[in-house]
């Protein structure tokens, strides 16, 4: 139900919920990029599905792929990886989309809940999120 409402809210911006989630994760990184494996974990997608999604987003100009070659880890091993990076156009699309995304979240989860209850949930979900990040790393 929530994804349907969210899709309806952001649909006019010509972006999917999955694309929005990927772009949000990328913008939260200092250089606007993430290792593909880490992005898959953050978005809950399989690496294969994410690879296809990022390919479509690259064709649409929302992201570009940086193939990091020759980067060595602490043991001197080559850490070849693909880093999707958000483009300026991707940032523009996300900036236009976020208000609709936030409105959908407010409608479904926040508008009917007291400030005290929200604070308790914020604490709970913050702790849960941190626990899951540590468990998945």
mmCIF file of C-alpha atoms in Angstrom:
data_model
loop_
_atom_site.group_PDB
_atom_site.id
_atom_site.type_symbol
_atom_site.label_atom_id
_atom_site.label_comp_id
_atom_site.label_asym_id
_atom_site.label_seq_id
_atom_site.Cartn_x
_atom_site.Cartn_y
_atom_site.Cartn_z
ATOM 1 C CA UNK A 1 0.000 0.000 0.000
ATOM 2 C CA UNK A 2 2.758 2.469 0.947
ATOM 3 C CA UNK A 3 4.805 1.779 -2.168
ATOM 4 C CA UNK A 4 1.687 2.328 -4.287
ATOM 5 C CA UNK A 5 1.036 5.712 -2.644
ATOM 6 C CA UNK A 6 4.695 6.645 -2.944
ATOM 7 C CA UNK A 7 4.779 5.647 -6.620
ATOM 8 C CA UNK A 8 1.719 7.780 -7.284
ATOM 9 C CA UNK A 9 3.277 10.772 -5.515
ATOM 10 C CA UNK A 10 6.660 10.638 -7.243
ATOM 11 C CA UNK A 11 5.502 9.228 -10.585
ATOM 12 C CA UNK A 12 4.971 12.655 -12.167
ATOM 13 C CA UNK A 13 8.687 13.305 -11.638
ATOM 14 C CA UNK A 14 9.502 10.391 -13.988
ATOM 15 C CA UNK A 15 11.417 8.471 -11.336
ATOM 16 C CA UNK A 16 10.658 5.156 -9.646
ATOM 17 C CA UNK A 17 10.736 4.426 -5.928
ATOM 18 C CA UNK A 18 13.855 2.261 -6.420
ATOM 19 C CA UNK A 19 15.610 5.014 -8.360
ATOM 20 C CA UNK A 20 14.726 7.537 -5.672
ATOM 21 C CA UNK A 21 16.112 5.249 -2.987
ATOM 22 C CA UNK A 22 19.358 4.743 -4.910
ATOM 23 C CA UNK A 23 19.797 8.471 -5.496
ATOM 24 C CA UNK A 24 19.111 9.252 -1.835
ATOM 25 C CA UNK A 25 21.761 6.744 -0.752
ATOM 26 C CA UNK A 26 24.281 8.211 -3.185
ATOM 27 C CA UNK A 27 23.654 11.787 -2.060
ATOM 28 C CA UNK A 28 24.260 10.769 1.542
ATOM 29 C CA UNK A 29 27.853 9.854 0.657
ATOM 30 C CA UNK A 30 30.605 12.501 0.795
ATOM 31 C CA UNK A 31 31.482 12.238 -2.912
ATOM 32 C CA UNK A 32 28.034 11.156 -4.114
ATOM 33 C CA UNK A 33 29.147 7.630 -4.862
ATOM 34 C CA UNK A 34 29.048 4.177 -3.288
ATOM 35 C CA UNK A 35 30.554 0.824 -4.005
ATOM 36 C CA UNK A 36 27.953 -1.268 -5.847
ATOM 37 C CA UNK A 37 27.993 -4.004 -3.195
ATOM 38 C CA UNK A 38 27.374 -1.488 -0.396
ATOM 39 C CA UNK A 39 24.581 0.163 -2.369
ATOM 40 C CA UNK A 40 22.914 -3.241 -2.838
ATOM 41 C CA UNK A 41 22.951 -3.788 0.936
ATOM 42 C CA UNK A 42 21.698 -0.261 1.638
ATOM 43 C CA UNK A 43 18.777 -0.605 -0.774
ATOM 44 C CA UNK A 44 17.961 -4.247 -0.064
ATOM 45 C CA UNK A 45 18.418 -5.235 -3.700
ATOM 46 C CA UNK A 46 20.310 -8.195 -5.081
ATOM 47 C CA UNK A 47 23.542 -7.238 -6.849
ATOM 48 C CA UNK A 48 22.096 -8.432 -10.162
ATOM 49 C CA UNK A 49 18.896 -6.400 -9.837
ATOM 50 C CA UNK A 50 20.852 -3.339 -8.738
ATOM 51 C CA UNK A 51 23.218 -3.683 -11.687
ATOM 52 C CA UNK A 52 20.272 -3.664 -14.114
ATOM 53 C CA UNK A 53 18.672 -0.742 -12.273
ATOM 54 C CA UNK A 54 21.889 1.286 -12.333
ATOM 55 C CA UNK A 55 22.304 0.536 -16.066
ATOM 56 C CA UNK A 56 18.858 2.012 -16.752
ATOM 57 C CA UNK A 57 19.608 5.004 -14.545
ATOM 58 C CA UNK A 58 22.907 5.552 -16.363
ATOM 59 C CA UNK A 59 21.068 5.615 -19.711
ATOM 60 C CA UNK A 60 18.679 8.194 -18.228
ATOM 61 C CA UNK A 61 21.599 10.341 -17.072
ATOM 62 C CA UNK A 62 20.848 9.988 -13.343
ATOM 63 C CA UNK A 63 24.115 8.228 -12.458
ATOM 64 C CA UNK A 64 27.402 7.245 -14.034
ATOM 65 C CA UNK A 65 29.647 4.314 -13.207
ATOM 66 C CA UNK A 66 33.194 4.827 -12.050
ATOM 67 C CA UNK A 67 35.299 1.699 -12.473
ATOM 68 C CA UNK A 68 37.915 1.999 -9.742
ATOM 69 C CA UNK A 69 40.942 0.063 -10.919
ATOM 70 C CA UNK A 70 44.333 -0.074 -9.328
ATOM 71 C CA UNK A 71 43.066 0.846 -5.867
ATOM 72 C CA UNK A 72 44.854 -1.336 -3.360
ATOM 73 C CA UNK A 73 43.581 -2.487 0.006
ATOM 74 C CA UNK A 74 45.761 -2.639 3.121
ATOM 75 C CA UNK A 75 47.119 -6.039 2.062
ATOM 76 C CA UNK A 76 48.141 -4.695 -1.364
ATOM 77 C CA UNK A 77 45.354 -6.496 -3.259
ATOM 78 C CA UNK A 78 43.671 -4.809 -6.204
ATOM 79 C CA UNK A 79 40.190 -3.761 -5.123
ATOM 80 C CA UNK A 80 38.442 -3.524 -8.464
ATOM 81 C CA UNK A 81 34.967 -2.259 -7.947
ATOM 82 C CA UNK A 82 32.216 -0.306 -9.614
ATOM 83 C CA UNK A 83 31.048 2.891 -7.958
ATOM 84 C CA UNK A 84 27.755 4.352 -9.161
ATOM 85 C CA UNK A 85 27.945 8.137 -8.786
ATOM 86 C CA UNK A 86 25.066 10.584 -8.885
ATOM 87 C CA UNK A 87 25.167 13.112 -11.724
ATOM 88 C CA UNK A 88 24.157 16.760 -11.556
ATOM 89 C CA UNK A 89 21.005 15.810 -13.453
ATOM 90 C CA UNK A 90 20.327 13.037 -10.910
ATOM 91 C CA UNK A 91 20.606 15.591 -8.111
ATOM 92 C CA UNK A 92 18.178 17.920 -9.910
ATOM 93 C CA UNK A 93 15.631 15.143 -10.383
ATOM 94 C CA UNK A 94 15.971 14.088 -6.749
ATOM 95 C CA UNK A 95 15.577 17.676 -5.510
ATOM 96 C CA UNK A 96 12.314 17.977 -7.467
ATOM 97 C CA UNK A 97 11.126 14.577 -6.222
ATOM 98 C CA UNK A 98 11.902 14.779 -2.499
ATOM 99 C CA UNK A 99 8.992 17.088 -1.551
ATOM 100 C CA UNK A 100 6.506 14.606 -3.065
ATOM 101 C CA UNK A 101 8.287 11.698 -1.373
ATOM 102 C CA UNK A 102 8.198 13.454 1.993
ATOM 103 C CA UNK A 103 4.516 14.293 1.574
ATOM 104 C CA UNK A 104 3.696 10.628 0.985
ATOM 105 C CA UNK A 105 5.625 9.634 4.117
ATOM 106 C CA UNK A 106 3.823 12.318 6.157
ATOM 107 C CA UNK A 107 0.436 11.153 4.871
ATOM 108 C CA UNK A 108 1.042 7.497 5.664
ATOM 109 C CA UNK A 109 3.034 7.621 8.872
ATOM 110 C CA UNK A 110 3.328 10.992 10.539
ATOM 111 C CA UNK A 111 0.204 13.117 10.172
ATOM 112 C CA UNK A 112 -1.802 11.151 12.750
ATOM 113 C CA UNK A 113 0.950 10.463 15.324
ATOM 114 C CA UNK A 114 1.872 12.637 18.319
ATOM 115 C CA UNK A 115 5.318 14.243 18.642
ATOM 116 C CA UNK A 116 6.095 12.069 21.681
ATOM 117 C CA UNK A 117 5.273 8.868 19.809
ATOM 118 C CA UNK A 118 7.396 10.008 16.860
ATOM 119 C CA UNK A 119 10.328 10.665 19.179
ATOM 120 C CA UNK A 120 10.052 7.154 20.623
ATOM 121 C CA UNK A 121 9.930 5.637 17.140
ATOM 122 C CA UNK A 122 12.898 7.743 16.054
ATOM 123 C CA UNK A 123 14.945 6.339 18.942
ATOM 124 C CA UNK A 124 13.776 2.792 18.244
ATOM 125 C CA UNK A 125 14.377 2.855 14.493
ATOM 126 C CA UNK A 126 17.700 4.640 14.907
ATOM 127 C CA UNK A 127 18.931 1.864 17.200
ATOM 128 C CA UNK A 128 17.481 -0.831 14.925
ATOM 129 C CA UNK A 129 19.074 0.709 11.847
ATOM 130 C CA UNK A 130 22.483 0.896 13.520
ATOM 131 C CA UNK A 131 22.182 -2.733 14.688
ATOM 132 C CA UNK A 132 21.288 -3.907 11.157
ATOM 133 C CA UNK A 133 24.185 -1.952 9.595
ATOM 134 C CA UNK A 134 26.644 -3.567 11.989
ATOM 135 C CA UNK A 135 25.123 -7.015 11.430
ATOM 136 C CA UNK A 136 25.264 -6.724 7.639
ATOM 137 C CA UNK A 137 28.827 -5.372 7.483
#
